[in-house]
């Protein structure tokens, strides 16, 4: 019996002789730096980036949708007066301030309103590289990974294809899949500091894509946020 209780007694005895200053406090508060949002004196490079599908210029206000408002207010827990960076892939990047959070009800989430009081901090670059990615449409999860990594690597156009071994043909990408891919594009741009948002084209047959590439024809492009893709 003593052999079984020996280690337990040794631990209790060791803990009893540990000085009080070495012990872990009973009420330990763990804090983390407020790096995703800040006030006017915060470093702009440490502010959270957000893609906004709207014209951006100094002096305007913009009300976010429910998904993005929930992301800022509930996920990041930003409050009125906090700042973030916004871009739309056309007008550069701005520092936006949360001017109001709106009221939350049982049926509606609080809508966040952003005000752009400062001039543009990063001008929109002119892309000199035309990097197109053509890939056979695969499962939704893997397609999202392909789109995400190609965006981070600098692709300017992404074109899913129907090849001989694609099982579902043109139905390989449903509306929900397209929304997830658009979300992957914008979220990858937010994370990797890109200002140029690559275009996601409609799925086409590989033979059609080759002919269109040879003759310089335009592909049909999905518009970001046309399907409410953010937060999917």
PDB file of N, CA and C in Angstrom, residues 126-226:
ATOM      1  N   UNK A 126       0.409  48.841 -60.616  1.00  0.00           N
ATOM      2  CA  UNK A 126       0.040  48.383 -61.951  1.00  0.00           C
ATOM      3  C   UNK A 126       0.762  47.062 -62.205  1.00  0.00           C
ATOM      4  N   UNK A 127      -0.014  46.007 -62.416  1.00  0.00           N
ATOM      5  CA  UNK A 127       0.578  44.686 -62.598  1.00  0.00           C
ATOM      6  C   UNK A 127       1.200  44.574 -63.982  1.00  0.00           C
ATOM      7  N   UNK A 128       2.483  44.249 -64.018  1.00  0.00           N
ATOM      8  CA  UNK A 128       3.182  44.051 -65.292  1.00  0.00           C
ATOM      9  C   UNK A 128       3.285  42.577 -65.667  1.00  0.00           C
ATOM     10  N   UNK A 129       2.928  41.707 -64.722  1.00  0.00           N
ATOM     11  CA  UNK A 129       3.011  40.267 -64.960  1.00  0.00           C
ATOM     12  C   UNK A 129       1.616  39.694 -65.148  1.00  0.00           C
ATOM     13  N   UNK A 130       1.463  38.880 -66.162  1.00  0.00           N
ATOM     14  CA  UNK A 130       0.199  38.200 -66.424  1.00  0.00           C
ATOM     15  C   UNK A 130       0.409  36.714 -66.167  1.00  0.00           C
ATOM     16  N   UNK A 131       0.160  36.309 -64.926  1.00  0.00           N
ATOM     17  CA  UNK A 131       0.376  34.929 -64.509  1.00  0.00           C
ATOM     18  C   UNK A 131      -0.991  34.259 -64.400  1.00  0.00           C
ATOM     19  N   UNK A 132      -1.262  33.335 -65.298  1.00  0.00           N
ATOM     20  CA  UNK A 132      -2.546  32.634 -65.323  1.00  0.00           C
ATOM     21  C   UNK A 132      -2.360  31.190 -64.866  1.00  0.00           C
ATOM     22  N   UNK A 133      -3.258  30.748 -64.018  1.00  0.00           N
ATOM     23  CA  UNK A 133      -3.243  29.377 -63.538  1.00  0.00           C
ATOM     24  C   UNK A 133      -4.453  28.643 -64.101  1.00  0.00           C
ATOM     25  N   UNK A 134      -4.207  27.599 -64.857  1.00  0.00           N
ATOM     26  CA  UNK A 134      -5.254  26.741 -65.391  1.00  0.00           C
ATOM     27  C   UNK A 134      -5.110  25.383 -64.717  1.00  0.00           C
ATOM     28  N   UNK A 135      -6.151  24.919 -64.054  1.00  0.00           N
ATOM     29  CA  UNK A 135      -6.068  23.652 -63.336  1.00  0.00           C
ATOM     30  C   UNK A 135      -7.375  22.881 -63.503  1.00  0.00           C
ATOM     31  N   UNK A 136      -7.261  21.554 -63.498  1.00  0.00           N
ATOM     32  CA  UNK A 136      -8.439  20.697 -63.592  1.00  0.00           C
ATOM     33  C   UNK A 136      -9.234  20.783 -62.299  1.00  0.00           C
ATOM     34  N   UNK A 137     -10.533  20.987 -62.428  1.00  0.00           N
ATOM     35  CA  UNK A 137     -11.393  21.120 -61.255  1.00  0.00           C
ATOM     36  C   UNK A 137     -11.393  19.818 -60.459  1.00  0.00           C
ATOM     37  N   UNK A 138     -11.041  19.917 -59.188  1.00  0.00           N
ATOM     38  CA  UNK A 138     -11.007  18.759 -58.313  1.00  0.00           C
ATOM     39  C   UNK A 138     -11.984  18.984 -57.166  1.00  0.00           C
ATOM     40  N   UNK A 139     -11.858  18.220 -56.114  1.00  0.00           N
ATOM     41  CA  UNK A 139     -12.778  18.360 -54.996  1.00  0.00           C
ATOM     42  C   UNK A 139     -12.686  19.755 -54.401  1.00  0.00           C
ATOM     43  N   UNK A 140     -13.778  20.149 -53.752  1.00  0.00           N
ATOM     44  CA  UNK A 140     -13.894  21.532 -53.288  1.00  0.00           C
ATOM     45  C   UNK A 140     -12.760  21.924 -52.344  1.00  0.00           C
ATOM     46  N   UNK A 141     -12.428  21.054 -51.398  1.00  0.00           N
ATOM     47  CA  UNK A 141     -11.392  21.380 -50.417  1.00  0.00           C
ATOM     48  C   UNK A 141     -10.036  21.549 -51.076  1.00  0.00           C
ATOM     49  N   UNK A 142      -9.704  20.642 -52.002  1.00  0.00           N
ATOM     50  CA  UNK A 142      -8.418  20.727 -52.689  1.00  0.00           C
ATOM     51  C   UNK A 142      -8.388  21.913 -53.653  1.00  0.00           C
ATOM     52  N   UNK A 143      -9.506  22.192 -54.299  1.00  0.00           N
ATOM     53  CA  UNK A 143      -9.560  23.357 -55.194  1.00  0.00           C
ATOM     54  C   UNK A 143      -9.337  24.643 -54.417  1.00  0.00           C
ATOM     55  N   UNK A 144      -9.902  24.702 -53.235  1.00  0.00           N
ATOM     56  CA  UNK A 144      -9.700  25.899 -52.403  1.00  0.00           C
ATOM     57  C   UNK A 144      -8.232  26.066 -52.038  1.00  0.00           C
ATOM     58  N   UNK A 145      -7.560  24.963 -51.736  1.00  0.00           N
ATOM     59  CA  UNK A 145      -6.133  25.040 -51.415  1.00  0.00           C
ATOM     60  C   UNK A 145      -5.326  25.506 -52.622  1.00  0.00           C
ATOM     61  N   UNK A 146      -5.660  25.008 -53.819  1.00  0.00           N
ATOM     62  CA  UNK A 146      -4.967  25.429 -55.037  1.00  0.00           C
ATOM     63  C   UNK A 146      -5.160  26.927 -55.265  1.00  0.00           C
ATOM     64  N   UNK A 147      -6.384  27.408 -55.114  1.00  0.00           N
ATOM     65  CA  UNK A 147      -6.672  28.823 -55.328  1.00  0.00           C
ATOM     66  C   UNK A 147      -5.959  29.682 -54.289  1.00  0.00           C
ATOM     67  N   UNK A 148      -5.962  29.230 -53.051  1.00  0.00           N
ATOM     68  CA  UNK A 148      -5.319  30.000 -51.977  1.00  0.00           C
ATOM     69  C   UNK A 148      -3.824  30.143 -52.220  1.00  0.00           C
ATOM     70  N   UNK A 149      -3.148  29.053 -52.530  1.00  0.00           N
ATOM     71  CA  UNK A 149      -1.697  29.097 -52.704  1.00  0.00           C
ATOM     72  C   UNK A 149      -1.304  29.821 -53.985  1.00  0.00           C
ATOM     73  N   UNK A 150      -2.078  29.667 -55.039  1.00  0.00           N
ATOM     74  CA  UNK A 150      -1.761  30.393 -56.266  1.00  0.00           C
ATOM     75  C   UNK A 150      -1.926  31.896 -56.078  1.00  0.00           C
ATOM     76  N   UNK A 151      -2.897  32.302 -55.262  1.00  0.00           N
ATOM     77  CA  UNK A 151      -3.050  33.730 -54.948  1.00  0.00           C
ATOM     78  C   UNK A 151      -1.843  34.239 -54.173  1.00  0.00           C
ATOM     79  N   UNK A 152      -1.382  33.476 -53.218  1.00  0.00           N
ATOM     80  CA  UNK A 152      -0.219  33.881 -52.428  1.00  0.00           C
ATOM     81  C   UNK A 152       1.048  33.930 -53.278  1.00  0.00           C
ATOM     82  N   UNK A 153       1.122  33.109 -54.325  1.00  0.00           N
ATOM     83  CA  UNK A 153       2.306  33.075 -55.184  1.00  0.00           C
ATOM     84  C   UNK A 153       2.277  34.133 -56.276  1.00  0.00           C
ATOM     85  N   UNK A 154       1.169  34.861 -56.419  1.00  0.00           N
ATOM     86  CA  UNK A 154       1.146  35.982 -57.351  1.00  0.00           C
ATOM     87  C   UNK A 154       0.357  35.774 -58.619  1.00  0.00           C
ATOM     88  N   UNK A 155      -0.515  34.779 -58.684  1.00  0.00           N
ATOM     89  CA  UNK A 155      -1.331  34.580 -59.882  1.00  0.00           C
ATOM     90  C   UNK A 155      -2.295  35.750 -60.072  1.00  0.00           C
ATOM     91  N   UNK A 156      -2.474  36.164 -61.318  1.00  0.00           N
ATOM     92  CA  UNK A 156      -3.404  37.251 -61.630  1.00  0.00           C
ATOM     93  C   UNK A 156      -4.726  36.750 -62.182  1.00  0.00           C
ATOM     94  N   UNK A 157      -4.777  35.515 -62.644  1.00  0.00           N
ATOM     95  CA  UNK A 157      -6.009  34.926 -63.162  1.00  0.00           C
ATOM     96  C   UNK A 157      -6.008  33.436 -62.853  1.00  0.00           C
ATOM     97  N   UNK A 158      -7.152  32.925 -62.414  1.00  0.00           N
ATOM     98  CA  UNK A 158      -7.298  31.522 -62.042  1.00  0.00           C
ATOM     99  C   UNK A 158      -8.456  30.949 -62.843  1.00  0.00           C
ATOM    100  N   UNK A 159      -8.191  29.862 -63.562  1.00  0.00           N
ATOM    101  CA  UNK A 159      -9.188  29.302 -64.472  1.00  0.00           C
ATOM    102  C   UNK A 159      -9.334  27.803 -64.220  1.00  0.00           C
ATOM    103  N   UNK A 160     -10.440  27.358 -63.610  1.00  0.00           N
ATOM    104  CA  UNK A 160     -10.687  25.923 -63.470  1.00  0.00           C
ATOM    105  C   UNK A 160     -11.157  25.322 -64.791  1.00  0.00           C
ATOM    106  N   UNK A 161     -10.718  24.096 -65.066  1.00  0.00           N
ATOM    107  CA  UNK A 161     -11.000  23.455 -66.344  1.00  0.00           C
ATOM    108  C   UNK A 161     -11.748  22.143 -66.153  1.00  0.00           C
ATOM    109  N   UNK A 162     -12.489  21.775 -67.186  1.00  0.00           N
ATOM    110  CA  UNK A 162     -13.103  20.452 -67.280  1.00  0.00           C
ATOM    111  C   UNK A 162     -12.221  19.610 -68.187  1.00  0.00           C
ATOM    112  N   UNK A 163     -11.607  18.595 -67.641  1.00  0.00           N
ATOM    113  CA  UNK A 163     -10.741  17.705 -68.416  1.00  0.00           C
ATOM    114  C   UNK A 163     -11.402  16.341 -68.564  1.00  0.00           C
ATOM    115  N   UNK A 164     -10.684  15.441 -69.184  1.00  0.00           N
ATOM    116  CA  UNK A 164     -11.252  14.120 -69.468  1.00  0.00           C
ATOM    117  C   UNK A 164     -11.582  13.348 -68.207  1.00  0.00           C
ATOM    118  N   UNK A 165     -10.800  13.528 -67.159  1.00  0.00           N
ATOM    119  CA  UNK A 165     -10.985  12.749 -65.938  1.00  0.00           C
ATOM    120  C   UNK A 165     -11.728  13.510 -64.841  1.00  0.00           C
ATOM    121  N   UNK A 166     -12.243  14.677 -65.148  1.00  0.00           N
ATOM    122  CA  UNK A 166     -13.096  15.377 -64.178  1.00  0.00           C
ATOM    123  C   UNK A 166     -14.451  14.682 -64.176  1.00  0.00           C
ATOM    124  N   UNK A 167     -14.900  14.220 -63.019  1.00  0.00           N
ATOM    125  CA  UNK A 167     -16.072  13.351 -62.955  1.00  0.00           C
ATOM    126  C   UNK A 167     -17.380  14.088 -63.196  1.00  0.00           C
ATOM    127  N   UNK A 168     -17.524  15.286 -62.657  1.00  0.00           N
ATOM    128  CA  UNK A 168     -18.811  15.970 -62.699  1.00  0.00           C
ATOM    129  C   UNK A 168     -18.961  16.914 -63.889  1.00  0.00           C
ATOM    130  N   UNK A 169     -17.934  17.039 -64.717  1.00  0.00           N
ATOM    131  CA  UNK A 169     -18.042  17.939 -65.851  1.00  0.00           C
ATOM    132  C   UNK A 169     -18.198  19.386 -65.413  1.00  0.00           C
ATOM    133  N   UNK A 170     -19.086  20.105 -66.101  1.00  0.00           N
ATOM    134  CA  UNK A 170     -19.282  21.518 -65.784  1.00  0.00           C
ATOM    135  C   UNK A 170     -19.945  21.715 -64.426  1.00  0.00           C
ATOM    136  N   UNK A 171     -20.552  20.670 -63.878  1.00  0.00           N
ATOM    137  CA  UNK A 171     -21.166  20.786 -62.563  1.00  0.00           C
ATOM    138  C   UNK A 171     -20.158  20.526 -61.445  1.00  0.00           C
ATOM    139  N   UNK A 172     -18.865  20.486 -61.789  1.00  0.00           N
ATOM    140  CA  UNK A 172     -17.845  20.221 -60.777  1.00  0.00           C
ATOM    141  C   UNK A 172     -17.790  21.329 -59.738  1.00  0.00           C
ATOM    142  N   UNK A 173     -18.143  22.543 -60.139  1.00  0.00           N
ATOM    143  CA  UNK A 173     -18.161  23.678 -59.207  1.00  0.00           C
ATOM    144  C   UNK A 173     -19.583  24.203 -59.096  1.00  0.00           C
ATOM    145  N   UNK A 174     -20.200  23.994 -57.949  1.00  0.00           N
ATOM    146  CA  UNK A 174     -21.530  24.525 -57.705  1.00  0.00           C
ATOM    147  C   UNK A 174     -21.437  25.963 -57.213  1.00  0.00           C
ATOM    148  N   UNK A 175     -22.595  26.553 -56.964  1.00  0.00           N
ATOM    149  CA  UNK A 175     -22.592  27.931 -56.466  1.00  0.00           C
ATOM    150  C   UNK A 175     -21.889  28.062 -55.128  1.00  0.00           C
ATOM    151  N   UNK A 176     -22.088  27.082 -54.237  1.00  0.00           N
ATOM    152  CA  UNK A 176     -21.415  27.118 -52.937  1.00  0.00           C
ATOM    153  C   UNK A 176     -19.909  26.958 -53.095  1.00  0.00           C
ATOM    154  N   UNK A 177     -19.487  26.111 -54.037  1.00  0.00           N
ATOM    155  CA  UNK A 177     -18.053  25.932 -54.269  1.00  0.00           C
ATOM    156  C   UNK A 177     -17.417  27.215 -54.796  1.00  0.00           C
ATOM    157  N   UNK A 178     -18.111  27.893 -55.701  1.00  0.00           N
ATOM    158  CA  UNK A 178     -17.591  29.149 -56.240  1.00  0.00           C
ATOM    159  C   UNK A 178     -17.469  30.183 -55.133  1.00  0.00           C
ATOM    160  N   UNK A 179     -18.452  30.241 -54.251  1.00  0.00           N
ATOM    161  CA  UNK A 179     -18.396  31.184 -53.134  1.00  0.00           C
ATOM    162  C   UNK A 179     -17.204  30.900 -52.239  1.00  0.00           C
ATOM    163  N   UNK A 180     -16.915  29.635 -51.999  1.00  0.00           N
ATOM    164  CA  UNK A 180     -15.760  29.277 -51.172  1.00  0.00           C
ATOM    165  C   UNK A 180     -14.447  29.637 -51.859  1.00  0.00           C
ATOM    166  N   UNK A 181     -14.392  29.457 -53.180  1.00  0.00           N
ATOM    167  CA  UNK A 181     -13.175  29.816 -53.902  1.00  0.00           C
ATOM    168  C   UNK A 181     -12.955  31.321 -53.904  1.00  0.00           C
ATOM    169  N   UNK A 182     -14.033  32.084 -54.073  1.00  0.00           N
ATOM    170  CA  UNK A 182     -13.907  33.543 -54.012  1.00  0.00           C
ATOM    171  C   UNK A 182     -13.463  33.989 -52.623  1.00  0.00           C
ATOM    172  N   UNK A 183     -13.986  33.331 -51.595  1.00  0.00           N
ATOM    173  CA  UNK A 183     -13.550  33.644 -50.236  1.00  0.00           C
ATOM    174  C   UNK A 183     -12.080  33.315 -50.041  1.00  0.00           C
ATOM    175  N   UNK A 184     -11.623  32.207 -50.641  1.00  0.00           N
ATOM    176  CA  UNK A 184     -10.205  31.845 -50.537  1.00  0.00           C
ATOM    177  C   UNK A 184      -9.322  32.889 -51.206  1.00  0.00           C
ATOM    178  N   UNK A 185      -9.782  33.447 -52.337  1.00  0.00           N
ATOM    179  CA  UNK A 185      -9.013  34.479 -53.034  1.00  0.00           C
ATOM    180  C   UNK A 185      -8.861  35.722 -52.170  1.00  0.00           C
ATOM    181  N   UNK A 186      -9.972  36.232 -51.660  1.00  0.00           N
ATOM    182  CA  UNK A 186      -9.916  37.471 -50.882  1.00  0.00           C
ATOM    183  C   UNK A 186      -9.188  37.282 -49.557  1.00  0.00           C
ATOM    184  N   UNK A 187      -9.405  36.156 -48.902  1.00  0.00           N
ATOM    185  CA  UNK A 187      -8.740  35.927 -47.625  1.00  0.00           C
ATOM    186  C   UNK A 187      -7.235  35.753 -47.807  1.00  0.00           C
ATOM    187  N   UNK A 188      -6.827  35.119 -48.904  1.00  0.00           N
ATOM    188  CA  UNK A 188      -5.393  34.987 -49.176  1.00  0.00           C
ATOM    189  C   UNK A 188      -4.768  36.356 -49.444  1.00  0.00           C
ATOM    190  N   UNK A 189      -5.479  37.220 -50.154  1.00  0.00           N
ATOM    191  CA  UNK A 189      -4.978  38.586 -50.389  1.00  0.00           C
ATOM    192  C   UNK A 189      -4.854  39.351 -49.085  1.00  0.00           C
ATOM    193  N   UNK A 190      -5.813  39.162 -48.182  1.00  0.00           N
ATOM    194  CA  UNK A 190      -5.750  39.837 -46.891  1.00  0.00           C
ATOM    195  C   UNK A 190      -4.540  39.383 -46.086  1.00  0.00           C
ATOM    196  N   UNK A 191      -4.212  38.101 -46.162  1.00  0.00           N
ATOM    197  CA  UNK A 191      -3.128  37.560 -45.351  1.00  0.00           C
ATOM    198  C   UNK A 191      -1.749  37.869 -45.921  1.00  0.00           C
ATOM    199  N   UNK A 192      -1.610  37.874 -47.231  1.00  0.00           N
ATOM    200  CA  UNK A 192      -0.273  38.014 -47.833  1.00  0.00           C
ATOM    201  C   UNK A 192       0.016  39.439 -48.301  1.00  0.00           C
ATOM    202  N   UNK A 193      -0.789  40.418 -47.890  1.00  0.00           N
ATOM    203  CA  UNK A 193      -0.550  41.830 -48.161  1.00  0.00           C
ATOM    204  C   UNK A 193      -0.644  42.183 -49.646  1.00  0.00           C
ATOM    205  N   UNK A 194      -1.381  41.409 -50.429  1.00  0.00           N
ATOM    206  CA  UNK A 194      -1.549  41.725 -51.853  1.00  0.00           C
ATOM    207  C   UNK A 194      -2.597  42.807 -52.032  1.00  0.00           C
ATOM    208  N   UNK A 195      -2.358  43.696 -52.988  1.00  0.00           N
ATOM    209  CA  UNK A 195      -3.354  44.698 -53.368  1.00  0.00           C
ATOM    210  C   UNK A 195      -4.067  44.316 -54.657  1.00  0.00           C
ATOM    211  N   UNK A 196      -3.429  43.499 -55.487  1.00  0.00           N
ATOM    212  CA  UNK A 196      -4.035  43.052 -56.741  1.00  0.00           C
ATOM    213  C   UNK A 196      -4.783  41.748 -56.470  1.00  0.00           C
ATOM    214  N   UNK A 197      -6.089  41.778 -56.644  1.00  0.00           N
ATOM    215  CA  UNK A 197      -6.921  40.601 -56.405  1.00  0.00           C
ATOM    216  C   UNK A 197      -7.029  39.807 -57.712  1.00  0.00           C
ATOM    217  N   UNK A 198      -6.598  38.563 -57.733  1.00  0.00           N
ATOM    218  CA  UNK A 198      -6.681  37.784 -58.977  1.00  0.00           C
ATOM    219  C   UNK A 198      -8.131  37.512 -59.377  1.00  0.00           C
ATOM    220  N   UNK A 199      -8.348  37.340 -60.669  1.00  0.00           N
ATOM    221  CA  UNK A 199      -9.674  37.065 -61.199  1.00  0.00           C
ATOM    222  C   UNK A 199      -9.916  35.556 -61.220  1.00  0.00           C
ATOM    223  N   UNK A 200     -11.083  35.169 -60.748  1.00  0.00           N
ATOM    224  CA  UNK A 200     -11.495  33.771 -60.801  1.00  0.00           C
ATOM    225  C   UNK A 200     -12.468  33.609 -61.956  1.00  0.00           C
ATOM    226  N   UNK A 201     -12.080  32.842 -62.972  1.00  0.00           N
ATOM    227  CA  UNK A 201     -12.887  32.701 -64.175  1.00  0.00           C
ATOM    228  C   UNK A 201     -13.857  31.526 -64.050  1.00  0.00           C
ATOM    229  N   UNK A 202     -14.861  31.567 -64.884  1.00  0.00           N
ATOM    230  CA  UNK A 202     -15.857  30.501 -64.912  1.00  0.00           C
ATOM    231  C   UNK A 202     -15.243  29.228 -65.481  1.00  0.00           C
ATOM    232  N   UNK A 203     -15.684  28.085 -64.987  1.00  0.00           N
ATOM    233  CA  UNK A 203     -15.145  26.811 -65.429  1.00  0.00           C
ATOM    234  C   UNK A 203     -15.519  26.558 -66.884  1.00  0.00           C
ATOM    235  N   UNK A 204     -14.526  26.132 -67.686  1.00  0.00           N
ATOM    236  CA  UNK A 204     -14.750  25.848 -69.109  1.00  0.00           C
ATOM    237  C   UNK A 204     -14.056  24.547 -69.465  1.00  0.00           C
ATOM    238  N   UNK A 205     -14.385  24.024 -70.629  1.00  0.00           N
ATOM    239  CA  UNK A 205     -13.730  22.838 -71.140  1.00  0.00           C
ATOM    240  C   UNK A 205     -12.294  23.173 -71.543  1.00  0.00           C
ATOM    241  N   UNK A 206     -11.393  22.214 -71.378  1.00  0.00           N
ATOM    242  CA  UNK A 206      -9.986  22.469 -71.651  1.00  0.00           C
ATOM    243  C   UNK A 206      -9.749  22.815 -73.118  1.00  0.00           C
ATOM    244  N   UNK A 207     -10.492  22.195 -74.042  1.00  0.00           N
ATOM    245  CA  UNK A 207     -10.323  22.517 -75.458  1.00  0.00           C
ATOM    246  C   UNK A 207     -10.759  23.946 -75.753  1.00  0.00           C
ATOM    247  N   UNK A 208     -11.875  24.343 -75.128  1.00  0.00           N
ATOM    248  CA  UNK A 208     -12.339  25.721 -75.296  1.00  0.00           C
ATOM    249  C   UNK A 208     -11.332  26.710 -74.730  1.00  0.00           C
ATOM    250  N   UNK A 209     -10.744  26.366 -73.589  1.00  0.00           N
ATOM    251  CA  UNK A 209      -9.760  27.258 -72.970  1.00  0.00           C
ATOM    252  C   UNK A 209      -8.537  27.430 -73.863  1.00  0.00           C
ATOM    253  N   UNK A 210      -8.087  26.358 -74.492  1.00  0.00           N
ATOM    254  CA  UNK A 210      -6.921  26.457 -75.368  1.00  0.00           C
ATOM    255  C   UNK A 210      -7.211  27.355 -76.566  1.00  0.00           C
ATOM    256  N   UNK A 211      -8.401  27.202 -77.150  1.00  0.00           N
ATOM    257  CA  UNK A 211      -8.766  28.038 -78.295  1.00  0.00           C
ATOM    258  C   UNK A 211      -8.872  29.501 -77.882  1.00  0.00           C
ATOM    259  N   UNK A 212      -9.477  29.756 -76.723  1.00  0.00           N
ATOM    260  CA  UNK A 212      -9.626  31.139 -76.257  1.00  0.00           C
ATOM    261  C   UNK A 212      -8.279  31.754 -75.934  1.00  0.00           C
ATOM    262  N   UNK A 213      -7.360  30.953 -75.415  1.00  0.00           N
ATOM    263  CA  UNK A 213      -6.015  31.460 -75.143  1.00  0.00           C
ATOM    264  C   UNK A 213      -5.291  31.806 -76.436  1.00  0.00           C
ATOM    265  N   UNK A 214      -5.448  30.978 -77.457  1.00  0.00           N
ATOM    266  CA  UNK A 214      -4.755  31.221 -78.725  1.00  0.00           C
ATOM    267  C   UNK A 214      -5.260  32.483 -79.410  1.00  0.00           C
ATOM    268  N   UNK A 215      -6.564  32.734 -79.350  1.00  0.00           N
ATOM    269  CA  UNK A 215      -7.146  33.880 -80.038  1.00  0.00           C
ATOM    270  C   UNK A 215      -7.316  35.103 -79.126  1.00  0.00           C
ATOM    271  N   UNK A 216      -6.868  34.997 -77.902  1.00  0.00           N
ATOM    272  CA  UNK A 216      -6.933  36.132 -76.994  1.00  0.00           C
ATOM    273  C   UNK A 216      -8.338  36.537 -76.608  1.00  0.00           C
ATOM    274  N   UNK A 217      -9.249  35.587 -76.503  1.00  0.00           N
ATOM    275  CA  UNK A 217     -10.624  35.885 -76.111  1.00  0.00           C
ATOM    276  C   UNK A 217     -10.728  35.989 -74.597  1.00  0.00           C
ATOM    277  N   UNK A 218     -11.768  36.683 -74.146  1.00  0.00           N
ATOM    278  CA  UNK A 218     -11.951  36.911 -72.718  1.00  0.00           C
ATOM    279  C   UNK A 218     -12.812  35.803 -72.112  1.00  0.00           C
ATOM    280  N   UNK A 219     -12.470  35.451 -70.896  1.00  0.00           N
ATOM    281  CA  UNK A 219     -13.247  34.469 -70.164  1.00  0.00           C
ATOM    282  C   UNK A 219     -14.272  35.175 -69.276  1.00  0.00           C
ATOM    283  N   UNK A 220     -15.320  34.448 -68.933  1.00  0.00           N
ATOM    284  CA  UNK A 220     -16.304  34.981 -67.985  1.00  0.00           C
ATOM    285  C   UNK A 220     -15.711  34.937 -66.586  1.00  0.00           C
ATOM    286  N   UNK A 221     -15.804  36.045 -65.869  1.00  0.00           N
ATOM    287  CA  UNK A 221     -15.173  36.178 -64.561  1.00  0.00           C
ATOM    288  C   UNK A 221     -16.227  36.269 -63.481  1.00  0.00           C
ATOM    289  N   UNK A 222     -16.031  35.510 -62.408  1.00  0.00           N
ATOM    290  CA  UNK A 222     -16.884  35.640 -61.235  1.00  0.00           C
ATOM    291  C   UNK A 222     -16.506  36.919 -60.496  1.00  0.00           C
ATOM    292  N   UNK A 223     -17.500  37.687 -60.078  1.00  0.00           N
ATOM    293  CA  UNK A 223     -17.257  38.908 -59.328  1.00  0.00           C
ATOM    294  C   UNK A 223     -17.172  38.585 -57.841  1.00  0.00           C
ATOM    295  N   UNK A 224     -16.134  39.079 -57.193  1.00  0.00           N
ATOM    296  CA  UNK A 224     -16.000  38.853 -55.771  1.00  0.00           C
ATOM    297  C   UNK A 224     -17.175  39.466 -55.020  1.00  0.00           C
ATOM    298  N   UNK A 225     -17.687  38.731 -54.064  1.00  0.00           N
ATOM    299  CA  UNK A 225     -18.773  39.148 -53.186  1.00  0.00           C
ATOM    300  C   UNK A 225     -20.126  39.167 -53.902  1.00  0.00           C
ATOM    301  N   UNK A 226     -20.185  38.782 -55.163  1.00  0.00           N
ATOM    302  CA  UNK A 226     -21.489  38.737 -55.832  1.00  0.00           C
ATOM    303  C   UNK A 226     -22.348  37.623 -55.246  1.00  0.00           C
TER     304      UNK A 226
END
